[in-house]
XYZ file of C-alpha atoms in Angstrom:
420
model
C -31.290 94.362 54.903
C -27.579 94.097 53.774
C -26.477 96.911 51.338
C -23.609 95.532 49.078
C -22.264 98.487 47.176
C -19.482 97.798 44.691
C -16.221 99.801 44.025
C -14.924 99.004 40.547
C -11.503 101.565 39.889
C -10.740 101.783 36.358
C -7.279 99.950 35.445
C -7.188 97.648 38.370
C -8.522 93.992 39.025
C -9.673 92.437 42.303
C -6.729 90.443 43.702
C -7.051 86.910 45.369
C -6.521 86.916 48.811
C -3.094 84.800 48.488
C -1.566 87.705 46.670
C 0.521 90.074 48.405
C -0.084 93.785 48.021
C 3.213 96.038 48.727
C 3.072 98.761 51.223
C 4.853 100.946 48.882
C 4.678 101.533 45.377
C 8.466 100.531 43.549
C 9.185 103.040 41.102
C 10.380 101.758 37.652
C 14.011 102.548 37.349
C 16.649 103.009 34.674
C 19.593 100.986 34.113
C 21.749 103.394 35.183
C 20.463 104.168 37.871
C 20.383 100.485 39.238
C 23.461 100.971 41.426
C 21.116 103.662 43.629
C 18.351 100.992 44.229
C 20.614 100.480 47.542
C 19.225 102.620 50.162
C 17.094 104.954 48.398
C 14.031 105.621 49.531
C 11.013 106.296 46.897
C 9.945 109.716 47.218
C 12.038 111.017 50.271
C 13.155 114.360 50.230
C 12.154 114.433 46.337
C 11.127 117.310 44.537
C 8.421 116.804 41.750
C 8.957 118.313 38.279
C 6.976 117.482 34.927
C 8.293 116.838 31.915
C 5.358 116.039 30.143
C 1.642 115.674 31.129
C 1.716 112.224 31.198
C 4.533 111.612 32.891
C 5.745 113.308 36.680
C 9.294 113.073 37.118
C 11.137 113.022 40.526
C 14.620 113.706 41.680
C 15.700 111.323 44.644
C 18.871 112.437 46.427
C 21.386 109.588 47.665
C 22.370 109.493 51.023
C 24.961 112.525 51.561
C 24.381 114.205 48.598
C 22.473 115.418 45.399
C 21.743 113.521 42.055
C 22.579 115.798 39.387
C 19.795 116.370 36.850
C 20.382 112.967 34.100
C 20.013 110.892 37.450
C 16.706 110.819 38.135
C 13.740 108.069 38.738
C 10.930 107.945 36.222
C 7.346 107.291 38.090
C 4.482 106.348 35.993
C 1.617 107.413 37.584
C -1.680 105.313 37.951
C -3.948 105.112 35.010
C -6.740 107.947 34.989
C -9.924 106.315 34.410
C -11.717 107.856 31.676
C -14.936 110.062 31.715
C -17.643 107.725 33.159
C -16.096 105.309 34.646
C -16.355 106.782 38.176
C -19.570 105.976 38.241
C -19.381 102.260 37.387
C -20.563 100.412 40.603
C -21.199 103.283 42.812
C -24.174 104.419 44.329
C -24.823 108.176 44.395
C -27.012 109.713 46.978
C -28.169 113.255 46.380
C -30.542 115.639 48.178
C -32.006 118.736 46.756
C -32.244 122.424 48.359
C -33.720 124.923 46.782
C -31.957 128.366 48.676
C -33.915 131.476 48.659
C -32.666 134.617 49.020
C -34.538 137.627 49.931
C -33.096 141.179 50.424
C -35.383 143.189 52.547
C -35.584 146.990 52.967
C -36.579 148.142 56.642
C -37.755 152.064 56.446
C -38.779 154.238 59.780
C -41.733 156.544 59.348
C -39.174 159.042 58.524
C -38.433 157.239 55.246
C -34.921 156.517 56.869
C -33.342 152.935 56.858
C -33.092 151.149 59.998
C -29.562 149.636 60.625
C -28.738 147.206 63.721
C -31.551 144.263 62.813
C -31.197 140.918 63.374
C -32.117 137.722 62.184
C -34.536 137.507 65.357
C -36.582 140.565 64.133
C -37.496 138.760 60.952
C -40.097 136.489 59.578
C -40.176 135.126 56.333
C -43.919 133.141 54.976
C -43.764 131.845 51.707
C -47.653 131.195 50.838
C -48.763 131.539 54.617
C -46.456 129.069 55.923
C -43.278 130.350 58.064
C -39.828 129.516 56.761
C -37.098 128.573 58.710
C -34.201 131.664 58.334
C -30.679 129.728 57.504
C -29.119 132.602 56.377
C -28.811 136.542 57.246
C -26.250 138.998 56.783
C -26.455 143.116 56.836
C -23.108 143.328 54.937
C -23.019 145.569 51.770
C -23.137 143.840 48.283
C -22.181 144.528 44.745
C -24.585 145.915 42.403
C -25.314 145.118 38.824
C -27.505 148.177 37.315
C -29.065 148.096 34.323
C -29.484 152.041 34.008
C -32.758 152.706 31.769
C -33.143 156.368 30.482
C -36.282 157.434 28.577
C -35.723 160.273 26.102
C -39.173 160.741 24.977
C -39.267 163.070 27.886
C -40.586 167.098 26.598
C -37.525 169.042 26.306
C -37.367 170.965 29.468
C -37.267 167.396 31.497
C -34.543 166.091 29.367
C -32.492 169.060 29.615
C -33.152 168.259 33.652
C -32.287 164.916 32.887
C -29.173 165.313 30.545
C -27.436 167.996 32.972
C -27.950 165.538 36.188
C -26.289 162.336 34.448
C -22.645 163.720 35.266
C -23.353 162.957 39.158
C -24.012 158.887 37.918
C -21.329 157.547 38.329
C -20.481 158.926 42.399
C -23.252 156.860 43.492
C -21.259 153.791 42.918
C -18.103 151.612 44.036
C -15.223 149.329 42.300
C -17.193 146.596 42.902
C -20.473 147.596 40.755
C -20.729 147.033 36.840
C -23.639 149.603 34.678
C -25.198 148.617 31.313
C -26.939 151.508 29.600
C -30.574 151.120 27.591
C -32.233 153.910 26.546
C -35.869 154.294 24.718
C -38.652 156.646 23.270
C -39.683 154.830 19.873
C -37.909 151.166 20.288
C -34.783 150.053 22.881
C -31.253 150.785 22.351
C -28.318 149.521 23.902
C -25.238 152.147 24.053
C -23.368 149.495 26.251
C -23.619 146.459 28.317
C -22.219 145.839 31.473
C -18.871 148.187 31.912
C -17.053 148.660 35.083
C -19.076 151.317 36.899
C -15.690 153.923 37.952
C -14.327 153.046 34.520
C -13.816 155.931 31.712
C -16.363 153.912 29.572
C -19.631 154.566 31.389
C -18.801 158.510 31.541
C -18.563 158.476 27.450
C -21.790 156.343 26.806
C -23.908 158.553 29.374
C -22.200 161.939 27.257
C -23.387 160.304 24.404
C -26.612 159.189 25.356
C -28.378 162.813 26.105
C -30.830 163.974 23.600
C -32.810 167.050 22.854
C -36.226 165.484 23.938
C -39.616 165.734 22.329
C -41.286 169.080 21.409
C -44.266 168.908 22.978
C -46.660 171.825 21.529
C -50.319 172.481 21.640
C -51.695 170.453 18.975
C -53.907 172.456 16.149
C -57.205 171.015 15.221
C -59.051 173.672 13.892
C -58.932 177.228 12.920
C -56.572 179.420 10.298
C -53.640 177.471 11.561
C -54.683 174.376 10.977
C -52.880 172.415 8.271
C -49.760 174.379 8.198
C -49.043 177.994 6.698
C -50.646 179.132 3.603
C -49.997 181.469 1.000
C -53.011 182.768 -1.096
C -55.018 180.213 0.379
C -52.779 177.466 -0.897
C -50.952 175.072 1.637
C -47.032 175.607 1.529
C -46.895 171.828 2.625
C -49.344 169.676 0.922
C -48.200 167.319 3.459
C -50.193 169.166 5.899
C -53.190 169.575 4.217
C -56.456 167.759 5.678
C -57.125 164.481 4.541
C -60.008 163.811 1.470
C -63.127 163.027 3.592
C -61.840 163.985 7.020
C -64.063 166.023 8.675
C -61.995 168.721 9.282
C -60.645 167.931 12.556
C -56.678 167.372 12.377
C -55.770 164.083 14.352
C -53.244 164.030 17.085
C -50.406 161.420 16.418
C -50.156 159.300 20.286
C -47.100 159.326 21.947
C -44.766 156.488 22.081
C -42.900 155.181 25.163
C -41.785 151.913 25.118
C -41.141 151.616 28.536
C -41.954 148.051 28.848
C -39.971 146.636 25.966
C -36.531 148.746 27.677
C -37.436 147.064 30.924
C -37.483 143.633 29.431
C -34.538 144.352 27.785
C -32.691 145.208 31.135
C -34.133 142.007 32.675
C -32.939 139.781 30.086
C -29.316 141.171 30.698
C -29.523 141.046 34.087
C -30.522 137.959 34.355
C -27.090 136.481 33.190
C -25.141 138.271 35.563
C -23.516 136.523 38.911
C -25.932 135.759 41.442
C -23.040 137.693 44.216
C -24.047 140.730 42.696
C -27.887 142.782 43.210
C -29.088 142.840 40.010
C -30.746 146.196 39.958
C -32.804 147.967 36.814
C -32.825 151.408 37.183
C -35.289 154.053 35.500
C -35.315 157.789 35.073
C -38.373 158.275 33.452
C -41.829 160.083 33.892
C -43.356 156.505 33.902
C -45.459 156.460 30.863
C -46.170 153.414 28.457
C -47.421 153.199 25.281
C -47.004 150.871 22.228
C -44.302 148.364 23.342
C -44.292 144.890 22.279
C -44.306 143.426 25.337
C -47.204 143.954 28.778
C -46.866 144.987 31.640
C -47.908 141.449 33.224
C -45.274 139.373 31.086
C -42.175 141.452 32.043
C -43.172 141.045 35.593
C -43.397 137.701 35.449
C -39.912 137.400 33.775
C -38.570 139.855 36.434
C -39.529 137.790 39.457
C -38.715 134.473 37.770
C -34.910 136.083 37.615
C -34.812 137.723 40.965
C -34.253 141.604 39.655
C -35.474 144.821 41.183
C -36.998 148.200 39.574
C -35.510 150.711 41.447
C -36.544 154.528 39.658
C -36.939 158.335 39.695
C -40.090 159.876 38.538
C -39.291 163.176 36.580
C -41.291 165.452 34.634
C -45.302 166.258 35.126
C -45.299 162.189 36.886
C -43.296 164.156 39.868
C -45.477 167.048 40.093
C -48.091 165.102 42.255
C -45.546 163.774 44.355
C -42.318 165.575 45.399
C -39.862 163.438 47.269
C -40.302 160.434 48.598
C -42.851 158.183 47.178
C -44.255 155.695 50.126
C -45.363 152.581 48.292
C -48.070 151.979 50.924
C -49.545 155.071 49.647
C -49.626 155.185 45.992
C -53.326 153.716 45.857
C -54.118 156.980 47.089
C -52.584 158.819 44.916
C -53.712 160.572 41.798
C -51.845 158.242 39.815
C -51.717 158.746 35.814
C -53.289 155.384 34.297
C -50.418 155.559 31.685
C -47.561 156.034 34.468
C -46.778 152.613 35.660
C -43.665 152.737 37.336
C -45.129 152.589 40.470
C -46.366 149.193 39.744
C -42.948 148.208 38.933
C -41.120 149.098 41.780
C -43.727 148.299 44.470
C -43.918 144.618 42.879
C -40.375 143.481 42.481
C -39.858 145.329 46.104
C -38.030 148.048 44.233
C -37.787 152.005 45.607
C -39.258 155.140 43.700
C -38.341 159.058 43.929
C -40.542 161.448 42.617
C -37.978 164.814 41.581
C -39.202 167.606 39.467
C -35.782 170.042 39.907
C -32.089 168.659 38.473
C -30.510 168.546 42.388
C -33.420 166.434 43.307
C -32.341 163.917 40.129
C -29.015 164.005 41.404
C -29.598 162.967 44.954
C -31.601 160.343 44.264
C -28.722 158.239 42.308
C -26.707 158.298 45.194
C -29.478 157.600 47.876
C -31.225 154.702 45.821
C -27.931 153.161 44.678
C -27.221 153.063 48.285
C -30.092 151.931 49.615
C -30.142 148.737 47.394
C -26.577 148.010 48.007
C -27.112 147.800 52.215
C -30.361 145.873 52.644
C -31.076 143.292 54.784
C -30.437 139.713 52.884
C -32.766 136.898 54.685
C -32.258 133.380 53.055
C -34.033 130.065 53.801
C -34.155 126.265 52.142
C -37.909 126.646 50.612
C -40.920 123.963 51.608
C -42.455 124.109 48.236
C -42.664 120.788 46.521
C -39.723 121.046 43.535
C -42.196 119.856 41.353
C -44.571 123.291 41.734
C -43.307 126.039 39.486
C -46.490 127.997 40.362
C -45.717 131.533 41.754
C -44.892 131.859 45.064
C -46.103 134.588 47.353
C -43.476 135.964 49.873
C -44.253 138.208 53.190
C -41.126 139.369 55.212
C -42.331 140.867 58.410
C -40.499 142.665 61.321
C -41.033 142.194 64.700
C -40.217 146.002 65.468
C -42.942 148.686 65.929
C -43.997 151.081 63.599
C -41.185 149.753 61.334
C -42.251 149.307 57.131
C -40.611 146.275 55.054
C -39.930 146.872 51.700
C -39.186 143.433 49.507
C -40.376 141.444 46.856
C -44.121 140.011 46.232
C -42.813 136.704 45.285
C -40.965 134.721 42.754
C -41.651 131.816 40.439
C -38.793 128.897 40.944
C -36.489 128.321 37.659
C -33.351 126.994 37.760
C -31.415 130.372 37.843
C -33.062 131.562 41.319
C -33.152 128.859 43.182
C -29.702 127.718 44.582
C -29.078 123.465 44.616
């Protein structure tokens, strides 16, 4: 078979084969610069200045000396073919690779990160089959942090939580940008994505600390109940029992809207370069209640966009669990069914402190800002059909004893995670 692939270049015609083509290009030249023609080589020696975007001028020096600036030749460049017409008469061939990148976490059963892997102590399987590692590096990478702060936190935690934000910013370098979201009842966004060192983050954190929620023992029942009285009569009607009720006072729930903040922080980070570790977060004691959006949804949007829920557990959430939280563990745990930050981190192959004191806070910015910034980044050209945007299970082992891996679950292939 004979493949006969034409080349059609805008502006020029096929010539018969009893033309003659020059060698050389003759420039166009003035009249008074005629005299010159003797000699002068097109283009020798010249030195290219524009005088006007369609037109590139040159200067062409005679032999033994300079041409002063009116003597110059005027070459017209080829015609530009216009948008499109590249593509008349050629044949394109393209091949598509979809590029997955995976950072990876490697922890000792000290909780300490191993340093000194290589790409030989790694396996990736992307729904059971083995992938072939193209890519691996160890080097340290730019963060993007979407910092989420809950201030529906009881008083004494957000006092914890207020003093500790001063020691933010040291956990991070010139190269990392910070938005800020904070939440109790709805998401608010102080700032987006500032230069992390800059004067601007300082300010928005300063700004963002709030007294907390008072937390009291609800009254139900009793002489109490329904506000002070004076003979007999309420002092705030507002207070008063309601017509009907049976006397016992309801309690008003608590709102955290925890997942609507997260999905908020997703969405930004998901525009953000793809050089940078796009990172959410959370100081928070974990709870949910009343947001717009589930649990399962903003999961799905997180993996689809590649981003990881990094957090510290504060309040009674850390009381269970001091330190280090192993995310092999938490099943055993006396988890809260309302505290589902857990389920965030361990899913998106995130990293979770539990701190109950303000020094505890503290160190954990630093230590989890640099733990995401120096894992392990495995990449590999996927075996999924292109045409299969169903989700796509990931398991990174190591090939090390009595080593743990900490990464993502899997991802679901869009356009934005999947290098072509």
């Amino acid at each position: 078979m004979v493949l006969f692939m034409p080349c059609l270049i805008a502006g020029q015609q096929p010539k018969s084969q009893d033309q003659s083509v020059p060698d050389t290009p003759t420039p166009q030249q003035p009249d008074s610069l005629k005299s010159l023609s003797t000699g002068v080589t097109p283009g020798s020696g010249s030195n290219e200045t524009t005088s006007d975007p369609g037109t590139n001028t040159t200067e062409v020096p005679p032999a033994g000396g300079q041409l002063s600036g009116q003597d110059q030749v005027q070459q017209t460049p080829p015609e530009i073919p216009a948008a499109g017409e590249y593509q008349k008469g050629i044949t394109t061939f393209t091949r598509r690779v979809d590029a997955v990148s995976v950072p990876v976490t490697v922890l000792d059963k000290k909780h300490q990160q191993v340093a000194g892997l290589t790409w030989r102590d790694f396996q990736v399987y992307e729904n059971n089959v083995r992938q072939i590692l193209t890519f691996f590096s160890a080097d340290a990478v730019p963060l993007s942090v979407a910092l989420v702060i809950d201030q529906s936190l009881p008083r004494d935690t957000m006092k914890k939580v207020n003093d500790s934000l001063a020691a933010m910013p040291g956990g991070f370098t010139p190269a990392d940008e910070v938005a800020v979201f904070t939440y109790a009842d709805g998401v608010n966004n102080p700032t987006d994505f500032t230069a992390a060192l800059g004067a601007r983050l300082p300010a928005v954190l300063q700004a963002s600390k709030k007294p907390g929620e008072y937390l009291g023992t609800p009254i139900n029942s009793g002489p109490f109940y329904g506000g002070p009285r004076i003979n007999n009569q309420s002092v705030d009607p507002n207070l008063d029992p309601q017509r009907g009720s049976p006397g016992v006072g309801v309690i008003p729930k608590e709102i955290h809207t925890l997942n609507d903040a997260i999905l908020a922080a997703g969405k930004a980070l998901s525009t953000r370069p793809k050089q940078s570790r796009r990172i959410i977060y959370v100081i928070s004691d974990g709870k949910e209640s009343r947001s717009k959006a589930n649990f399962k949804e903003v999961v799905h949007y997180l993996e689809a966009n590649r981003v990881a829920v990094y957090g510290t557990l504060v309040g009674d959430s850390a009381t269970w669990g001091l330190g280090y939280l192993d995310k092999f563990k938490i099943p055993l745990l006396p988890l809260s069914p309302d505290n589902i930050l857990p389920k965030y981190t361990s899913t998106t192959g995130g990293h979770l402190y539990s701190e109950f004191s303000e020094n505890g806070i503290q160190r954990s910015f630093a230590e989890l800002a640099a733990l995401a910034r120096t894992q392990y980044t495995l990449g590999y050209n996927t075996r999924s059909s292109p045409l299969d945007e169903k989700y796509r299970v990931i398991d990174v082992r190591v090939l090390r004893p009595n080593l743990d891996v900490v990464a993502e679950k899997g991802y679901y292939p869009t356009a934005t995670n999947l290098s072509r």
